[in-house]
C-alpha atoms as an extended CHARMM CRD file, in Angstrom:
* protein
*
       167  EXT
         1         1  VAL       CA             44.3820000000       -9.5210000000      -25.6710000000  PROA      1               0.0000000000
         2         2  ASN       CA             44.9700000000       -7.2200000000      -28.6310000000  PROA      2               0.0000000000
         3         3  ALA       CA             45.2860000000       -3.4510000000      -28.2750000000  PROA      3               0.0000000000
         4         4  ALA       CA             46.4580000000       -0.3640000000      -30.1150000000  PROA      4               0.0000000000
         5         5  GLY       CA             48.2510000000        1.0230000000      -27.0330000000  PROA      5               0.0000000000
         6         6  ALA       CA             49.7730000000        0.1360000000      -23.6830000000  PROA      6               0.0000000000
         7         7  ILE       CA             48.5160000000       -2.8190000000      -21.6310000000  PROA      7               0.0000000000
         8         8  THR       CA             48.9450000000       -3.1340000000      -17.8580000000  PROA      8               0.0000000000
         9         9  ILE       CA             47.4730000000       -6.2770000000      -16.3150000000  PROA      9               0.0000000000
        10        10  ASP       CA             47.4030000000       -7.7530000000      -12.8120000000  PROA      10              0.0000000000
        11        11  SER       CA             46.5400000000      -11.3990000000      -13.4740000000  PROA      11              0.0000000000
        12        12  THR       CA             46.0050000000      -14.8960000000      -12.1930000000  PROA      12              0.0000000000
        13        13  VAL       CA             45.9880000000      -16.8270000000      -15.4680000000  PROA      13              0.0000000000
        14        14  ALA       CA             47.7320000000      -19.9220000000      -16.8040000000  PROA      14              0.0000000000
        15        15  SER       CA             48.9140000000      -18.3380000000      -20.0570000000  PROA      15              0.0000000000
        16        16  ALA       CA             49.0270000000      -15.0260000000      -21.8950000000  PROA      16              0.0000000000
        17        17  ASP       CA             48.6970000000      -14.0370000000      -25.5540000000  PROA      17              0.0000000000
        18        18  ILE       CA             49.0740000000      -10.2550000000      -25.7860000000  PROA      18              0.0000000000
        19        19  SER       CA             49.6960000000       -8.0980000000      -28.8740000000  PROA      19              0.0000000000
        20        20  ILE       CA             50.0220000000       -4.3480000000      -29.2630000000  PROA      20              0.0000000000
        21        21  CYS       CA             49.7590000000       -3.1130000000      -32.8520000000  PROA      21              0.0000000000
        22        22  GLY       CA             50.6430000000        0.5290000000      -32.0440000000  PROA      22              0.0000000000
        23        23  ALA       CA             53.0790000000        2.1500000000      -29.6410000000  PROA      23              0.0000000000
        24        24  GLY       CA             52.8030000000        1.0230000000      -26.0400000000  PROA      24              0.0000000000
        25        25  ASP       CA             54.3320000000       -1.0920000000      -23.3230000000  PROA      25              0.0000000000
        26        26  VAL       CA             53.1560000000       -4.4410000000      -21.9400000000  PROA      26              0.0000000000
        27        27  ASP       CA             53.3110000000       -4.7780000000      -18.1460000000  PROA      27              0.0000000000
        28        28  VAL       CA             52.0530000000       -8.0400000000      -16.6070000000  PROA      28              0.0000000000
        29        29  ASP       CA             52.0330000000       -8.6810000000      -12.8680000000  PROA      29              0.0000000000
        30        30  GLU       CA             51.1180000000      -12.3700000000      -12.4890000000  PROA      30              0.0000000000
        31        31  THR       CA             50.1830000000      -13.8660000000       -9.1190000000  PROA      31              0.0000000000
        32        32  ASN       CA             51.3790000000      -17.4050000000       -9.9480000000  PROA      32              0.0000000000
        33        33  ALA       CA             53.1460000000      -19.2350000000      -12.7730000000  PROA      33              0.0000000000
        34        34  ILE       CA             52.4730000000      -18.1420000000      -16.3510000000  PROA      34              0.0000000000
        35        35  VAL       CA             53.1220000000      -19.3460000000      -19.9000000000  PROA      35              0.0000000000
        36        36  LEU       CA             54.0140000000      -16.4710000000      -22.2110000000  PROA      36              0.0000000000
        37        37  ALA       CA             52.5830000000      -18.0670000000      -25.3390000000  PROA      37              0.0000000000
        38        38  ASP       CA             52.8360000000      -14.9370000000      -27.5000000000  PROA      38              0.0000000000
        39        39  LEU       CA             53.6710000000      -11.4630000000      -26.1650000000  PROA      39              0.0000000000
        40        40  ASP       CA             54.5980000000       -8.8160000000      -28.7050000000  PROA      40              0.0000000000
        41        41  THR       CA             54.6740000000       -5.0670000000      -29.1350000000  PROA      41              0.0000000000
        42        42  ASN       CA             55.0680000000       -2.9730000000      -32.2400000000  PROA      42              0.0000000000
        43        43  ASP       CA             56.9630000000       -0.2680000000      -30.3320000000  PROA      43              0.0000000000
        44        44  GLY       CA             57.1910000000       -0.7330000000      -26.5790000000  PROA      44              0.0000000000
        45        45  THR       CA             58.8470000000       -2.5530000000      -23.7190000000  PROA      45              0.0000000000
        46        46  ILE       CA             57.6970000000       -5.8300000000      -22.1640000000  PROA      46              0.0000000000
        47        47  THR       CA             57.8450000000       -6.3650000000      -18.3940000000  PROA      47              0.0000000000
        48        48  VAL       CA             56.5520000000       -9.5290000000      -16.7000000000  PROA      48              0.0000000000
        49        49  ASP       CA             56.7850000000      -10.1240000000      -12.9490000000  PROA      49              0.0000000000
        50        50  ALA       CA             55.4820000000      -13.5080000000      -11.7870000000  PROA      50              0.0000000000
        51        51  GLY       CA             54.9530000000      -15.0660000000       -8.3710000000  PROA      51              0.0000000000
        52        52  GLY       CA             55.6840000000      -18.4690000000       -9.9240000000  PROA      52              0.0000000000
        53        53  ALA       CA             57.5830000000      -19.9040000000      -12.8580000000  PROA      53              0.0000000000
        54        54  ILE       CA             57.6140000000      -18.2340000000      -16.2690000000  PROA      54              0.0000000000
        55        55  THR       CA             57.5670000000      -20.3310000000      -19.4360000000  PROA      55              0.0000000000
        56        56  ALA       CA             58.7010000000      -17.9800000000      -22.2070000000  PROA      56              0.0000000000
        57        57  THR       CA             57.6300000000      -19.3420000000      -25.5950000000  PROA      57              0.0000000000
        58        58  ASP       CA             57.4560000000      -16.2200000000      -27.7990000000  PROA      58              0.0000000000
        59        59  VAL       CA             58.2330000000      -12.7540000000      -26.4460000000  PROA      59              0.0000000000
        60        60  ALA       CA             59.2170000000       -9.9590000000      -28.8390000000  PROA      60              0.0000000000
        61        61  THR       CA             59.4000000000       -6.1670000000      -28.9180000000  PROA      61              0.0000000000
        62        62  GLY       CA             59.3440000000       -4.1420000000      -32.0670000000  PROA      62              0.0000000000
        63        63  ASN       CA             61.6760000000       -1.2170000000      -32.5810000000  PROA      63              0.0000000000
        64        64  ASN       CA             64.4890000000       -2.5870000000      -30.3630000000  PROA      64              0.0000000000
        65        65  ASN       CA             62.8080000000       -2.1010000000      -26.9790000000  PROA      65              0.0000000000
        66        66  ASP       CA             63.7030000000       -3.8330000000      -23.7070000000  PROA      66              0.0000000000
        67        67  ILE       CA             62.2970000000       -7.0660000000      -22.2380000000  PROA      67              0.0000000000
        68        68  SER       CA             62.3420000000       -7.8950000000      -18.5110000000  PROA      68              0.0000000000
        69        69  LEU       CA             61.1400000000      -11.2340000000      -17.0700000000  PROA      69              0.0000000000
        70        70  THR       CA             61.2660000000      -11.7790000000      -13.2910000000  PROA      70              0.0000000000
        71        71  THR       CA             60.1290000000      -14.6020000000      -11.0010000000  PROA      71              0.0000000000
        72        72  THR       CA             59.8700000000      -14.3970000000       -7.2140000000  PROA      72              0.0000000000
        73        73  SER       CA             59.3730000000      -18.1750000000       -7.0280000000  PROA      73              0.0000000000
        74        74  GLY       CA             60.2710000000      -20.7750000000       -9.6380000000  PROA      74              0.0000000000
        75        75  ASP       CA             62.2930000000      -20.9920000000      -12.8300000000  PROA      75              0.0000000000
        76        76  ILE       CA             62.2350000000      -19.1820000000      -16.1300000000  PROA      76              0.0000000000
        77        77  THR       CA             61.9320000000      -22.2040000000      -18.4310000000  PROA      77              0.0000000000
        78        78  ALA       CA             61.5910000000      -23.1780000000      -22.0640000000  PROA      78              0.0000000000
        79        79  VAL       CA             63.2410000000      -19.9330000000      -23.0400000000  PROA      79              0.0000000000
        80        80  ALA       CA             62.4450000000      -20.0520000000      -26.7430000000  PROA      80              0.0000000000
        81        81  THR       CA             62.1720000000      -16.8820000000      -28.8220000000  PROA      81              0.0000000000
        82        82  VAL       CA             62.8600000000      -13.7880000000      -26.7150000000  PROA      82              0.0000000000
        83        83  ASN       CA             63.6370000000      -11.0050000000      -29.1950000000  PROA      83              0.0000000000
        84        84  ALA       CA             64.4460000000       -7.4340000000      -28.1800000000  PROA      84              0.0000000000
        85        85  GLY       CA             66.3760000000       -6.6660000000      -31.3720000000  PROA      85              0.0000000000
        86        86  SER       CA             69.2210000000       -4.4210000000      -30.1780000000  PROA      86              0.0000000000
        87        87  GLY       CA             67.3060000000       -3.6310000000      -26.9700000000  PROA      87              0.0000000000
        88        88  ASN       CA             68.1880000000       -5.2350000000      -23.6550000000  PROA      88              0.0000000000
        89        89  VAL       CA             66.8700000000       -8.4880000000      -22.1620000000  PROA      89              0.0000000000
        90        90  THR       CA             66.8970000000       -8.9230000000      -18.3880000000  PROA      90              0.0000000000
        91        91  LEU       CA             66.0490000000      -12.3080000000      -16.8520000000  PROA      91              0.0000000000
        92        92  ALA       CA             65.8720000000      -12.5740000000      -13.0440000000  PROA      92              0.0000000000
        93        93  SER       CA             64.8640000000      -15.9780000000      -11.7140000000  PROA      93              0.0000000000
        94        94  ALA       CA             64.2470000000      -17.2530000000       -8.1890000000  PROA      94              0.0000000000
        95        95  GLY       CA             65.2200000000      -20.6400000000       -9.6730000000  PROA      95              0.0000000000
        96        96  ALA       CA             67.0260000000      -21.5810000000      -12.8730000000  PROA      96              0.0000000000
        97        97  ILE       CA             66.9670000000      -20.0670000000      -16.3730000000  PROA      97              0.0000000000
        98        98  LEU       CA             66.6000000000      -22.9650000000      -18.8030000000  PROA      98              0.0000000000
        99        99  ASP       CA             66.5630000000      -22.9500000000      -22.6060000000  PROA      99              0.0000000000
       100       100  ASP       CA             64.1380000000      -25.0160000000      -24.6820000000  PROA      100             0.0000000000
       101       101  GLY       CA             66.9800000000      -27.0760000000      -26.2040000000  PROA      101             0.0000000000
       102       102  GLU       CA             66.2940000000      -25.8980000000      -29.7690000000  PROA      102             0.0000000000
       103       103  SER       CA             69.2340000000      -24.1410000000      -31.4140000000  PROA      103             0.0000000000
       104       104  SER       CA             66.8700000000      -22.2400000000      -33.7330000000  PROA      104             0.0000000000
       105       105  THR       CA             65.0900000000      -20.4060000000      -30.8850000000  PROA      105             0.0000000000
       106       106  LEU       CA             67.2400000000      -17.6440000000      -29.4440000000  PROA      106             0.0000000000
       107       107  ILE       CA             67.4590000000      -14.7700000000      -27.0200000000  PROA      107             0.0000000000
       108       108  THR       CA             68.2150000000      -11.7670000000      -29.2500000000  PROA      108             0.0000000000
       109       109  ALA       CA             69.4130000000       -8.5450000000      -27.6300000000  PROA      109             0.0000000000
       110       110  GLY       CA             72.0670000000       -5.8970000000      -27.4180000000  PROA      110             0.0000000000
       111       111  VAL       CA             72.7400000000       -6.7400000000      -23.7720000000  PROA      111             0.0000000000
       112       112  LEU       CA             71.5940000000       -9.8900000000      -21.9400000000  PROA      112             0.0000000000
       113       113  THR       CA             71.5810000000       -9.6680000000      -18.1530000000  PROA      113             0.0000000000
       114       114  GLY       CA             70.6260000000      -12.7910000000      -16.2290000000  PROA      114             0.0000000000
       115       115  SER       CA             70.6120000000      -13.7280000000      -12.5740000000  PROA      115             0.0000000000
       116       116  ALA       CA             69.3820000000      -17.0380000000      -11.2040000000  PROA      116             0.0000000000
       117       117  ALA       CA             69.3260000000      -19.0740000000       -8.0120000000  PROA      117             0.0000000000
       118       118  GLY       CA             70.2340000000      -22.0900000000      -10.1380000000  PROA      118             0.0000000000
       119       119  ALA       CA             71.6770000000      -23.0260000000      -13.5020000000  PROA      119             0.0000000000
       120       120  ILE       CA             71.5870000000      -20.7590000000      -16.5650000000  PROA      120             0.0000000000
       121       121  THR       CA             71.3980000000      -22.4260000000      -20.0000000000  PROA      121             0.0000000000
       122       122  VAL       CA             70.7200000000      -20.1270000000      -22.9750000000  PROA      122             0.0000000000
       123       123  ASP       CA             71.0550000000      -19.9450000000      -26.7720000000  PROA      123             0.0000000000
       124       124  THR       CA             71.7810000000      -16.3730000000      -27.8270000000  PROA      124             0.0000000000
       125       125  THR       CA             72.4240000000      -13.7760000000      -30.4740000000  PROA      125             0.0000000000
       126       126  VAL       CA             73.5510000000      -10.9020000000      -28.2360000000  PROA      126             0.0000000000
       127       127  VAL       CA             76.3020000000       -8.2960000000      -28.3010000000  PROA      127             0.0000000000
       128       128  SER       CA             77.2040000000       -8.8030000000      -24.6430000000  PROA      128             0.0000000000
       129       129  ALA       CA             76.1760000000      -10.8410000000      -21.6110000000  PROA      129             0.0000000000
       130       130  SER       CA             76.3610000000      -10.5190000000      -17.8650000000  PROA      130             0.0000000000
       131       131  LEU       CA             75.1930000000      -13.7060000000      -16.1050000000  PROA      131             0.0000000000
       132       132  SER       CA             75.3570000000      -14.8810000000      -12.4960000000  PROA      132             0.0000000000
       133       133  THR       CA             74.0840000000      -17.6790000000      -10.2860000000  PROA      133             0.0000000000
       134       134  SER       CA             73.5260000000      -17.0630000000       -6.5670000000  PROA      134             0.0000000000
       135       135  ALA       CA             73.1420000000      -20.7550000000       -5.7050000000  PROA      135             0.0000000000
       136       136  ALA       CA             74.7880000000      -23.8870000000       -7.0870000000  PROA      136             0.0000000000
       137       137  GLY       CA             74.4010000000      -23.9050000000      -10.8400000000  PROA      137             0.0000000000
       138       138  ALA       CA             76.3960000000      -23.9560000000      -14.0360000000  PROA      138             0.0000000000
       139       139  ILE       CA             76.2720000000      -21.3480000000      -16.7900000000  PROA      139             0.0000000000
       140       140  ASP       CA             76.0750000000      -22.6050000000      -20.4120000000  PROA      140             0.0000000000
       141       141  VAL       CA             75.8730000000      -20.0910000000      -23.2770000000  PROA      141             0.0000000000
       142       142  ASP       CA             75.5980000000      -21.0630000000      -26.9560000000  PROA      142             0.0000000000
       143       143  GLU       CA             76.1200000000      -17.8370000000      -28.9750000000  PROA      143             0.0000000000
       144       144  THR       CA             75.5750000000      -17.6630000000      -32.7460000000  PROA      144             0.0000000000
       145       145  ASP       CA             78.3260000000      -15.0900000000      -33.4070000000  PROA      145             0.0000000000
       146       146  ALA       CA             80.7640000000      -12.8600000000      -31.4810000000  PROA      146             0.0000000000
       147       147  ILE       CA             79.9800000000      -12.0020000000      -27.8480000000  PROA      147             0.0000000000
       148       148  THR       CA             81.4550000000       -9.7630000000      -25.1710000000  PROA      148             0.0000000000
       149       149  LEU       CA             81.3410000000      -11.4490000000      -21.7780000000  PROA      149             0.0000000000
       150       150  THR       CA             80.9180000000       -8.4920000000      -19.4490000000  PROA      150             0.0000000000
       151       151  SER       CA             80.5990000000      -10.6550000000      -16.3460000000  PROA      151             0.0000000000
       152       152  LEU       CA             80.0450000000      -14.3780000000      -15.7290000000  PROA      152             0.0000000000
       153       153  SER       CA             79.8610000000      -15.6660000000      -12.1770000000  PROA      153             0.0000000000
       154       154  ALA       CA             78.7400000000      -19.1890000000      -11.2890000000  PROA      154             0.0000000000
       155       155  ASN       CA             78.3000000000      -20.1250000000       -7.6370000000  PROA      155             0.0000000000
       156       156  ASN       CA             79.6190000000      -23.6840000000       -7.4630000000  PROA      156             0.0000000000
       157       157  GLY       CA             79.1580000000      -24.5020000000      -11.1370000000  PROA      157             0.0000000000
       158       158  ALA       CA             81.0310000000      -24.7080000000      -14.4090000000  PROA      158             0.0000000000
       159       159  ILE       CA             80.9740000000      -21.9570000000      -17.0410000000  PROA      159             0.0000000000
       160       160  THR       CA             80.7940000000      -23.0170000000      -20.7030000000  PROA      160             0.0000000000
       161       161  VAL       CA             80.5730000000      -20.5860000000      -23.6380000000  PROA      161             0.0000000000
       162       162  ASP       CA             80.3990000000      -21.7340000000      -27.2660000000  PROA      162             0.0000000000
       163       163  SER       CA             80.5150000000      -18.9670000000      -29.8610000000  PROA      163             0.0000000000
       164       164  GLY       CA             80.2780000000      -18.7260000000      -33.6400000000  PROA      164             0.0000000000
       165       165  GLY       CA             82.6390000000      -15.7420000000      -33.4510000000  PROA      165             0.0000000000
       166       166  VAL       CA             85.1530000000      -13.9750000000      -31.2460000000  PROA      166             0.0000000000
       167       167  ILE       CA             84.6480000000      -14.1450000000      -27.4930000000  PROA      167             0.0000000000
């Protein structure tokens, strides 16, 4: 779907490819699991609420706007490129939040907030992070430069932070 302005969609699809070339937000309410193959805005926020797992392949806002991905069932997986510039990224998972394993694909944000009912494993370029697990699960953050750890709380799991700068 390509548009010049805001897009609001209630869907039951396997994957989404949505682009906004002008100003406008993307709001997707998915019934089940969804693959976010390519979601981008020129100047707007991105909000995705899914009833199943979210596979985030390429999600980006222009002009430093916020991104919010939420599952009510399932993980947020294959977190590849999620780029809010200096905007905020919020990830809320009914399961785990799992990175794609590639150090070149990053979550980019001013503030990263993540909550999961399982492990959190992310590669980041963020100013600060607040991450928590509500069920057994470790937290593993690989940051490219300096990071402020506002709050890290793992319920029955280890916390590991590797940083290319000051922690």
